PDB file of C-alpha atoms and ligand atoms in Angstrom:
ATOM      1  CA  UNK A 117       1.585   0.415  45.151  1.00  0.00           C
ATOM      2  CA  UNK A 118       1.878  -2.688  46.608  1.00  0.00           C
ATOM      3  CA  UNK A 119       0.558  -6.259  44.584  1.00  0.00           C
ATOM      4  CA  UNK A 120       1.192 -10.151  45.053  1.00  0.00           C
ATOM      5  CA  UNK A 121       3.567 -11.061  42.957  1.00  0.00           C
ATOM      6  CA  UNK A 122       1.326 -13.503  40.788  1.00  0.00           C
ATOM      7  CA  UNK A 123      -0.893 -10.400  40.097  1.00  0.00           C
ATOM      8  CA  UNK A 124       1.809  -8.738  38.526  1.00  0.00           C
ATOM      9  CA  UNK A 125       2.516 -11.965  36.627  1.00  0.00           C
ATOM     10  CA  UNK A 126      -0.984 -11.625  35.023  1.00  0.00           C
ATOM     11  CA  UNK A 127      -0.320  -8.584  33.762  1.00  0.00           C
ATOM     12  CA  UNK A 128       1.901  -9.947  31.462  1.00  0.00           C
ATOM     13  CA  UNK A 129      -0.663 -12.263  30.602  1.00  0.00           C
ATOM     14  CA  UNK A 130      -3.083  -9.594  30.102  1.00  0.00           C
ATOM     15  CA  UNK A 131      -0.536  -7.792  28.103  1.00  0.00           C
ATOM     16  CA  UNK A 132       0.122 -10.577  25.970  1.00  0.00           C
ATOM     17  CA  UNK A 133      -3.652 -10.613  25.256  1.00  0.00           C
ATOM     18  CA  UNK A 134      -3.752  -6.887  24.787  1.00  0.00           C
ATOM     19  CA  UNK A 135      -0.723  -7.627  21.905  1.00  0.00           C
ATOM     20  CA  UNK A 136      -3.143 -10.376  20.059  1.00  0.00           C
ATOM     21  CA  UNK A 137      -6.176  -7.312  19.974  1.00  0.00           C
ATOM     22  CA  UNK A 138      -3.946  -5.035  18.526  1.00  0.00           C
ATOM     23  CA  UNK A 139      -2.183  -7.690  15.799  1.00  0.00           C
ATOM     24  CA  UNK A 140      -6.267  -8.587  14.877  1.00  0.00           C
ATOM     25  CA  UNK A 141      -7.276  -4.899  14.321  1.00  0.00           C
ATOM     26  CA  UNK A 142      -3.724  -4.429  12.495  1.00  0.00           C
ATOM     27  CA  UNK A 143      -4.738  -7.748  10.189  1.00  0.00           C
ATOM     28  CA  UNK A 144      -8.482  -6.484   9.999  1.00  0.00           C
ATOM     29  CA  UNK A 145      -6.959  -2.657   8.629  1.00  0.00           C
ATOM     30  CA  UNK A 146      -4.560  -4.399   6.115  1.00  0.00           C
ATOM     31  CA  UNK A 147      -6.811  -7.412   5.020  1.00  0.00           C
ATOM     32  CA  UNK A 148      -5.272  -8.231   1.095  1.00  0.00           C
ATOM     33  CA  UNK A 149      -9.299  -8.660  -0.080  1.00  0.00           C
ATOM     34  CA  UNK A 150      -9.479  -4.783   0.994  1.00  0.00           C
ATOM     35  CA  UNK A 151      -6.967  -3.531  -1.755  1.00  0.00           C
ATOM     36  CA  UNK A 152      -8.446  -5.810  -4.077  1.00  0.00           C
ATOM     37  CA  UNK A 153     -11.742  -5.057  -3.639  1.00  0.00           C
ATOM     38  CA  UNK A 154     -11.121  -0.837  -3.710  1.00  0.00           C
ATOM     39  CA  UNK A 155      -9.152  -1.745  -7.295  1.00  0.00           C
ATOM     40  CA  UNK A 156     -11.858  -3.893  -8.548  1.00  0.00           C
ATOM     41  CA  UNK A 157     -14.309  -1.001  -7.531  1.00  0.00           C
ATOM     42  CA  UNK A 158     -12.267   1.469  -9.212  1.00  0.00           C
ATOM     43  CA  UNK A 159     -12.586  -0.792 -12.144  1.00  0.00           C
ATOM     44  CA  UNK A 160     -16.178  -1.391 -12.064  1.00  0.00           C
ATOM     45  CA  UNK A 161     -16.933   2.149 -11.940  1.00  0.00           C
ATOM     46  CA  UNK A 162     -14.288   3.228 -14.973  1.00  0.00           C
ATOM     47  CA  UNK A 163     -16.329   0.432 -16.878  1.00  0.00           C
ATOM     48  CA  UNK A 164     -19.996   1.723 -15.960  1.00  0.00           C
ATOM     49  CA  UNK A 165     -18.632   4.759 -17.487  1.00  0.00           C
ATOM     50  CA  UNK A 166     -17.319   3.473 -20.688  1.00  0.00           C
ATOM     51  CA  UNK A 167     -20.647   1.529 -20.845  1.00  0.00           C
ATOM     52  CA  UNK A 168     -22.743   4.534 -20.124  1.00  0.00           C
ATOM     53  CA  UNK A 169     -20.557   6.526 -22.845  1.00  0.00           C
ATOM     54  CA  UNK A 170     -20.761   3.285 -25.566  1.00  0.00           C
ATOM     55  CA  UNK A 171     -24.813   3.535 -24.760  1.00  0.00           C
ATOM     56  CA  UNK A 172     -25.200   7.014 -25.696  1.00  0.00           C
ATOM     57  CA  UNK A 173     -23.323   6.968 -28.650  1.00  0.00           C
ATOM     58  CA  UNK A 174     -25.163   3.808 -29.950  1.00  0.00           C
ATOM     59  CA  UNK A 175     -28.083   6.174 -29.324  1.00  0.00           C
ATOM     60  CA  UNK A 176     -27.219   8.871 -30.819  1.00  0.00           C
ATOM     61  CA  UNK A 177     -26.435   6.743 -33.936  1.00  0.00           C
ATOM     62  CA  UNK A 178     -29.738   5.106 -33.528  1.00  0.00           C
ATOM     63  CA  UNK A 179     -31.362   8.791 -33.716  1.00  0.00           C
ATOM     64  CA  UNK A 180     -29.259   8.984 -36.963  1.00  0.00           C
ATOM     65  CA  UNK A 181     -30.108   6.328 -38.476  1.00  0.00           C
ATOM     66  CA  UNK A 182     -33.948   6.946 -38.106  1.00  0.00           C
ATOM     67  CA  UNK A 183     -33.692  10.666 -39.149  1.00  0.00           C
ATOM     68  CA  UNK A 184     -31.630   8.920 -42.417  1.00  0.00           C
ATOM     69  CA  UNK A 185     -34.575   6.366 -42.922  1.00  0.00           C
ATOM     70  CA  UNK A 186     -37.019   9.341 -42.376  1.00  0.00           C
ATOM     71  CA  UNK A 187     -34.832  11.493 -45.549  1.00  0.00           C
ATOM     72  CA  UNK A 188     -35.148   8.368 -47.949  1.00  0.00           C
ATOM     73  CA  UNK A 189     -39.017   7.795 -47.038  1.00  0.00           C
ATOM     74  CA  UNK A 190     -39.330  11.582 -48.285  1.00  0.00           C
ATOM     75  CA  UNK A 191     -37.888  10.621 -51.226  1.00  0.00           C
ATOM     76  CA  UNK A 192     -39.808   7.920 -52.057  1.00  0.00           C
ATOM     77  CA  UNK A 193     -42.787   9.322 -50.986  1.00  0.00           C
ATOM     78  CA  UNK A 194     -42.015  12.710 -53.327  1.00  0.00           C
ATOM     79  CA  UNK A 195     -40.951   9.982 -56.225  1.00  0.00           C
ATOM     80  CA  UNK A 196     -44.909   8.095 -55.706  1.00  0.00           C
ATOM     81  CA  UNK A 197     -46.537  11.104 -56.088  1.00  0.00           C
ATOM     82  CA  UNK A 198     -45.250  12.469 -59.154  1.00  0.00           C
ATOM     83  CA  UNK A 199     -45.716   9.184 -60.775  1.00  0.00           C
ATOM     84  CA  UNK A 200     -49.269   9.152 -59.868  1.00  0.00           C
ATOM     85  CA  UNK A 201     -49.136  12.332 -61.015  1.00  0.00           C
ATOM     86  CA  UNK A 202     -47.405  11.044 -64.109  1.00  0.00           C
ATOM     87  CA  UNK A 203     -49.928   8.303 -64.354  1.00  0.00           C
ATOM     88  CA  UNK A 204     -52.652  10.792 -64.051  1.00  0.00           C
ATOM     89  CA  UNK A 205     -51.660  12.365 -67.163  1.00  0.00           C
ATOM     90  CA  UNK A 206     -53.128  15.649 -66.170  1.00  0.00           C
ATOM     91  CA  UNK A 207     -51.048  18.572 -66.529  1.00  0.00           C
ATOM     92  CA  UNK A 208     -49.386  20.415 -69.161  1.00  0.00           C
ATOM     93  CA  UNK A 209     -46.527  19.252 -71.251  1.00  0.00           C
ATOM     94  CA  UNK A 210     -44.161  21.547 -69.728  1.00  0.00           C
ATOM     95  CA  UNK A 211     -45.380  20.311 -66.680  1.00  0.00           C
ATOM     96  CA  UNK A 212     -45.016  16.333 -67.126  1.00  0.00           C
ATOM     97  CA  UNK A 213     -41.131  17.066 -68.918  1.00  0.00           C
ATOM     98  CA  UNK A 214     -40.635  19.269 -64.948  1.00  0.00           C
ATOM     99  CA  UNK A 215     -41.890  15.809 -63.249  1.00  0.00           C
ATOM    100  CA  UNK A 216     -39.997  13.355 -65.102  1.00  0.00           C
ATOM    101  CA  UNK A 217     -36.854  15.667 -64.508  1.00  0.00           C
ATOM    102  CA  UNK A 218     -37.509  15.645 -60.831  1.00  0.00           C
ATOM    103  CA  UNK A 219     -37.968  11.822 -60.903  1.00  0.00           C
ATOM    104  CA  UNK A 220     -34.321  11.836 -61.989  1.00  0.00           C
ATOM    105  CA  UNK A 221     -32.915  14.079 -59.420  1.00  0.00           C
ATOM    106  CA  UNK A 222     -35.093  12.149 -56.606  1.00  0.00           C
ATOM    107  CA  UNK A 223     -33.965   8.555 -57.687  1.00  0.00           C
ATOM    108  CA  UNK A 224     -30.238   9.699 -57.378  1.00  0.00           C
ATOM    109  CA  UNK A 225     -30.995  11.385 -54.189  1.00  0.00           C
ATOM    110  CA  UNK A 226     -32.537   8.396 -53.326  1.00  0.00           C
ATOM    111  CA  UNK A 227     -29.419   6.425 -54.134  1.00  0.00           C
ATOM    112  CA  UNK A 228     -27.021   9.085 -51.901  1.00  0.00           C
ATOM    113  CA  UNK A 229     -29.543   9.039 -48.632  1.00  0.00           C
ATOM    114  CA  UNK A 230     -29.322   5.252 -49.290  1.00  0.00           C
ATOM    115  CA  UNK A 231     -25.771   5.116 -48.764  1.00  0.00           C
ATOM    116  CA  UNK A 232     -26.429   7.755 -45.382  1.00  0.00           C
ATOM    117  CA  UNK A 233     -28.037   4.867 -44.286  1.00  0.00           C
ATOM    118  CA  UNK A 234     -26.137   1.939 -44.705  1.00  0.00           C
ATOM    119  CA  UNK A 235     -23.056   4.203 -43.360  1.00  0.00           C
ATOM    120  CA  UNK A 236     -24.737   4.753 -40.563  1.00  0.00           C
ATOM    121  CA  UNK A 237     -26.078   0.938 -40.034  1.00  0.00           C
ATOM    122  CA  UNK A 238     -22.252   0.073 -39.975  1.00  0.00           C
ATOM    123  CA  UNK A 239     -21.506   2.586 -37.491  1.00  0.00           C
ATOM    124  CA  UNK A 240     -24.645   1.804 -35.559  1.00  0.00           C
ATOM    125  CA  UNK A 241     -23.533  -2.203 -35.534  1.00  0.00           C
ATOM    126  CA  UNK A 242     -19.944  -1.272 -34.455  1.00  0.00           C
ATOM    127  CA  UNK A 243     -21.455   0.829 -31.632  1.00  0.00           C
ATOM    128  CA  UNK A 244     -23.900  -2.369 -30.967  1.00  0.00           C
ATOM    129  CA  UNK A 245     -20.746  -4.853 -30.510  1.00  0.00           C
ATOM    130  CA  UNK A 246     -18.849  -1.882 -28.392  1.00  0.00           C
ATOM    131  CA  UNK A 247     -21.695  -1.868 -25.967  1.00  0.00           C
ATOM    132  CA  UNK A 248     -21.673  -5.650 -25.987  1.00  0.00           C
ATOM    133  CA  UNK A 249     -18.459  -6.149 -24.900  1.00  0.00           C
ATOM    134  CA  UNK A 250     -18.765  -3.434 -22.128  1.00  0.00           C
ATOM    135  CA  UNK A 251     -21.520  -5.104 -20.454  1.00  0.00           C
ATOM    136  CA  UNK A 252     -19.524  -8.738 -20.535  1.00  0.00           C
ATOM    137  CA  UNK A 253     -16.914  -6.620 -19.130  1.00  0.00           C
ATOM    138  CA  UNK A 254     -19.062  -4.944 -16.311  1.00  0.00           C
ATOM    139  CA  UNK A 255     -20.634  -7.909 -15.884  1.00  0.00           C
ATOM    140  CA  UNK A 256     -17.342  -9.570 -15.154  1.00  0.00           C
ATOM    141  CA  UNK A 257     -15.983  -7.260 -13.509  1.00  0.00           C
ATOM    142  CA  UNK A 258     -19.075  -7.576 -11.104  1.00  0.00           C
ATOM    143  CA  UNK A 259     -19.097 -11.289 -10.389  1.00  0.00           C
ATOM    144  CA  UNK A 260     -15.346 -10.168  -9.444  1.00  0.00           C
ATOM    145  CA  UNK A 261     -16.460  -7.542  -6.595  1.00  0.00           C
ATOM    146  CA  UNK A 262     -18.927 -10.199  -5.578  1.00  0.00           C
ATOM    147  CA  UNK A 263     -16.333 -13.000  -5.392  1.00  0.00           C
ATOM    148  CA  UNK A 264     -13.943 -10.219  -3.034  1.00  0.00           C
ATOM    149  CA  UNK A 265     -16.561  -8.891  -1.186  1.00  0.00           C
ATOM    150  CA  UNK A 266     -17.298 -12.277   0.005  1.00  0.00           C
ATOM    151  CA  UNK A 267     -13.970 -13.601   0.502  1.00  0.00           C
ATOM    152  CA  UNK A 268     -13.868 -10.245   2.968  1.00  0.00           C
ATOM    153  CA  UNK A 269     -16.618 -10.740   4.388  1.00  0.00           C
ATOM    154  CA  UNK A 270     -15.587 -14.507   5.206  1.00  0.00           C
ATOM    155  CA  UNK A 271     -11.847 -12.840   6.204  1.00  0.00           C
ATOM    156  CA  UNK A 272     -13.546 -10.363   8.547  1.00  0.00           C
ATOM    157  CA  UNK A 273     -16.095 -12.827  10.490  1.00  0.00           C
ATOM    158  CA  UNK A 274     -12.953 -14.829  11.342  1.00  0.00           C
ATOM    159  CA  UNK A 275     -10.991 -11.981  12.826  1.00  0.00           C
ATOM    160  CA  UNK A 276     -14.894 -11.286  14.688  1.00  0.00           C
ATOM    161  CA  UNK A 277     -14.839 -14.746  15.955  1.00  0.00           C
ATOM    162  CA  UNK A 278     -10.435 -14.340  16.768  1.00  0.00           C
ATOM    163  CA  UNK A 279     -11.268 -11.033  18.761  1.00  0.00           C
ATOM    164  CA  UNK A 280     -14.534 -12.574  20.813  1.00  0.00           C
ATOM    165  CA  UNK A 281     -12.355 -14.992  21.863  1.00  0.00           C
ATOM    166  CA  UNK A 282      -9.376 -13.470  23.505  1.00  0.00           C
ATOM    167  CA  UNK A 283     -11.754 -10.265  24.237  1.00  0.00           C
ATOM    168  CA  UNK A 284     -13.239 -13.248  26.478  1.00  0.00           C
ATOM    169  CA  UNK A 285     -10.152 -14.468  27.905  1.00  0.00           C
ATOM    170  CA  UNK A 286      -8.914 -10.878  28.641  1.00  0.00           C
ATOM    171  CA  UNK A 287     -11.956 -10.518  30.958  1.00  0.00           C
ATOM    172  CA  UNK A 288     -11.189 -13.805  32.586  1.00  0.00           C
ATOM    173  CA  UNK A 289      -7.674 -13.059  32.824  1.00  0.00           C
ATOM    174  CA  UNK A 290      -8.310  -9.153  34.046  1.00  0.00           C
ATOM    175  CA  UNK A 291     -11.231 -10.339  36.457  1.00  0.00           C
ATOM    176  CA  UNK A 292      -8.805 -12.003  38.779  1.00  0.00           C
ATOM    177  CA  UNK A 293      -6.626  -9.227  39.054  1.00  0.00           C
ATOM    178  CA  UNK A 294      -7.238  -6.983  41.841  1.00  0.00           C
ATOM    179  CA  UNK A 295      -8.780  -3.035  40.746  1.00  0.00           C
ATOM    180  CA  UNK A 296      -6.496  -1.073  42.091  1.00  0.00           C
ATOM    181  CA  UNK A 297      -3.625  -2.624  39.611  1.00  0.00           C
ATOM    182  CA  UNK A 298      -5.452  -3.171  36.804  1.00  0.00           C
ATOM    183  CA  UNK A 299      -6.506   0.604  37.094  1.00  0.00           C
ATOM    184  CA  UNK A 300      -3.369   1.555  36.659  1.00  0.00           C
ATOM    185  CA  UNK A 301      -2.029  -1.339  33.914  1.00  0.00           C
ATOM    186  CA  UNK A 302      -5.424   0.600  32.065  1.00  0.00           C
ATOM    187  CA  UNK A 303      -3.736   4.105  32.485  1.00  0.00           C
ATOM    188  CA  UNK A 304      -0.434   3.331  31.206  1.00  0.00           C
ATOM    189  CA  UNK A 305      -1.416   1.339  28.498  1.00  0.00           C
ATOM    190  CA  UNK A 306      -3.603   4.423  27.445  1.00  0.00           C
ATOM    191  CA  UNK A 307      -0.739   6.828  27.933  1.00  0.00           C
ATOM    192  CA  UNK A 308       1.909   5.123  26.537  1.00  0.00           C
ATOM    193  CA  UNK A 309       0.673   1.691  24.946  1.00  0.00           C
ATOM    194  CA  UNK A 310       2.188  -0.831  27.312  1.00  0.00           C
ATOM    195  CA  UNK A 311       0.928  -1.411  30.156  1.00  0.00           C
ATOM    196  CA  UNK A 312       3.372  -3.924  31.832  1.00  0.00           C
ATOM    197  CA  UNK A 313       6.586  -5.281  30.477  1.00  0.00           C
ATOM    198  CA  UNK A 314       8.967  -8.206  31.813  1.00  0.00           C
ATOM    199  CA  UNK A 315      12.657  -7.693  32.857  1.00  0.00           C
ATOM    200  CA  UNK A 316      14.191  -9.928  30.457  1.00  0.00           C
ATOM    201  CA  UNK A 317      18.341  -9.907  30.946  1.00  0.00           C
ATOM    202  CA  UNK A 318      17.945  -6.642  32.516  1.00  0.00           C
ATOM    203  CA  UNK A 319      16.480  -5.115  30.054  1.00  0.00           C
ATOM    204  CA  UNK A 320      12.706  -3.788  29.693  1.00  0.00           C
ATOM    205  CA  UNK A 321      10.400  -5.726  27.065  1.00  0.00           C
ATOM    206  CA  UNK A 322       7.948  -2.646  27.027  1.00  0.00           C
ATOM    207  CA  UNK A 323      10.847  -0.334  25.496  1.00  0.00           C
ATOM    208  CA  UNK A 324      13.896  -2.519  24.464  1.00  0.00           C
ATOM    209  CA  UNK A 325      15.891  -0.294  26.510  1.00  0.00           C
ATOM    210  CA  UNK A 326      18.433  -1.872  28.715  1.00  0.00           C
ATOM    211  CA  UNK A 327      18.024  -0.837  32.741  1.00  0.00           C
ATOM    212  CA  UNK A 328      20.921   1.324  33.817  1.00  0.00           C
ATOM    213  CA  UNK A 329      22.684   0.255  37.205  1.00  0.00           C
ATOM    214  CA  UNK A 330      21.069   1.993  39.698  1.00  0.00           C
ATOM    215  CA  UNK A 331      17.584   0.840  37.897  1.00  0.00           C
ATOM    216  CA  UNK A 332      19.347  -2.162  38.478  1.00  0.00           C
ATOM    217  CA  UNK A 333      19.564  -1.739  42.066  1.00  0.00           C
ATOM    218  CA  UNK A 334      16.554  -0.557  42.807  1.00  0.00           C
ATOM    219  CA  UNK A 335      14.692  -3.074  41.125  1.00  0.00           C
ATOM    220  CA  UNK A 336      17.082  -5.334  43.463  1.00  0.00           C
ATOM    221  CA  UNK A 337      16.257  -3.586  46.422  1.00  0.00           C
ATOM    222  CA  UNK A 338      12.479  -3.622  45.858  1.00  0.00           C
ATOM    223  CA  UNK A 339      10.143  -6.240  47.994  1.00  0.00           C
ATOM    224  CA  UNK A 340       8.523  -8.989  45.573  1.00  0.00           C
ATOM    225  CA  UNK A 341       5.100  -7.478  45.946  1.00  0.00           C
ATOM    226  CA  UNK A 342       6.552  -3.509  45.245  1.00  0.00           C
ATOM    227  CA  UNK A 343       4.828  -2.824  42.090  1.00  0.00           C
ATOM    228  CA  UNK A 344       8.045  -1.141  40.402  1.00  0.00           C
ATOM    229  CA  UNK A 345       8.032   0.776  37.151  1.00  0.00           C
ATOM    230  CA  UNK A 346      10.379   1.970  34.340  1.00  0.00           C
ATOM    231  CA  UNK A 347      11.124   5.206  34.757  1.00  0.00           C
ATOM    232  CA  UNK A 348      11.973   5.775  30.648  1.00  0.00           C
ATOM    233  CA  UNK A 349       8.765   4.605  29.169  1.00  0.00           C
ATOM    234  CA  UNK A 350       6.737   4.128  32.106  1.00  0.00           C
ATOM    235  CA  UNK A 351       5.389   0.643  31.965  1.00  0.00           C
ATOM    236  CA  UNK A 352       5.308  -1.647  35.278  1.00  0.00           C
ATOM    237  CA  UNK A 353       8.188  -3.886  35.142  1.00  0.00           C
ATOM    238  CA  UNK A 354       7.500  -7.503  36.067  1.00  0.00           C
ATOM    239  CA  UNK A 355      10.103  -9.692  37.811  1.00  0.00           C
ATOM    240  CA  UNK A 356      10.597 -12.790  36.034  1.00  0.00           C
ATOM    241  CA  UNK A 357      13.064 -15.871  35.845  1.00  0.00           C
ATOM    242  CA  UNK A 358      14.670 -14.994  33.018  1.00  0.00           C
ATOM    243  CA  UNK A 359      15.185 -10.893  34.438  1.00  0.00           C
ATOM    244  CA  UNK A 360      18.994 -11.468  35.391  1.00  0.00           C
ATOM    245  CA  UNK A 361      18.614  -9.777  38.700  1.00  0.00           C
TER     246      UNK A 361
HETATM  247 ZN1   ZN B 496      10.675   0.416  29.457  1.00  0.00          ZN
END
């Protein structure tokens, strides 16, 4: 193929542009404010756990503490009774000696269920303060994600606004290049990721590698507008000042 040789010069242009695309979806991929925000997301959702977990329990204990409340309201509902009943004065002897001996046992059941439920207040306020500090701690850890989330987003709409741009100047660079060449820059670059590499002191920029001598020659021996191409990695290779020819 055949090209003038400031056509081939723009494919080093265009390859230089190609280069800044693929730098911008590297930095887009590795964005810092991506690991942070996956560990701060890990770290939200261990703490909606823990606060889920520290909810239930404080319900459970709430559940507790009512049946407890229920047991001494028994009591003391059993101990009213047999004092109207005591009041009443209606029953036997026998009877009366029964209730007043019940009234005994009650009042130091009373006492025990008593101490059920202040046992259980504890653990319930415990529980309480547990569940408090989980939500600050969600809640935190929340405000955090927000924070990152926006930071990426703010990281992101620069590299949208970075890739617009040179996206834009690729076209303008590519549009002056005739089809036929930029057809095949496209091909190579999709084979082997460069398209078009400079000679720089006889070696090849697409591949590092150095040209051998009869590379050498031929390059030498080839008219300006030859389109010529590196045999090892298969790029175009673009005559320029610096190529040592
Ligand atoms: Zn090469």
């Amino acid at each position: 193929m055949n090209a003038n040789p400031a056509d081939q010069q723009r494919l080093l242009d265009l390859h230089g542009l190609d280069v800044r695309l693929a730098q911008l979806a590297h930095k887009r991929r590795t964005l810092p404010e991506l690991a942070e925000a996956e560990k701060v997301d890990r770290r939200l959702a261990d703490l909606r756990d823990v606060l889920v977990a520290a909810e239930t329990a404080e319900g459970d204990i709430a559940r507790e503490q009512k049946k407890a409340e229920a047991d001494v309201e028994q009591v003391v509902n059993r101990a009213t009774r047999d004092r109207q009943m005591l009041e009443s004065g209606r029953g036997s002897a026998k009877d009366l000696e029964n209730i007043q001996h019940e009234l005994e046992t009650l009042a130091r059941r009373q006492s025990d269920l008593e101490d059920v439920v202040l046992e259980v207040m504890e653990r319930r306020e415990a529980a309480q303060t547990r569940v408090a500090e989980m939500t600050v701690q969600r809640d935190e850890a929340q405000a955090r994600r927000d924070e990152v989330n926006a930071a990426l987003a703010k990281s992101s709409e620069q590299i949208d606004r970075d890739v617009e741009a040179v996206t834009a100047e690729r076209k303008t660079t590519a549009g002056v290049i005739p089809e036929d060449l930029l057809a095949l820059y496209e091909r190579i670059r999709a084979d082997n990721g460069v398209g078009a590499a400079a000679i720089r002191q006889r070696r090849c920029d697409g591949c590092q590698l150095e040209l051998d001598i009869s590379e050498v020659n031929a390059v030498k021996a080839a008219a300006p507008d030859q389109v010529v191409r590196h045999d090892v990695c298969g790029s175009i290779l673009v005559r320029v000042a610096e190529s040592g020819l």
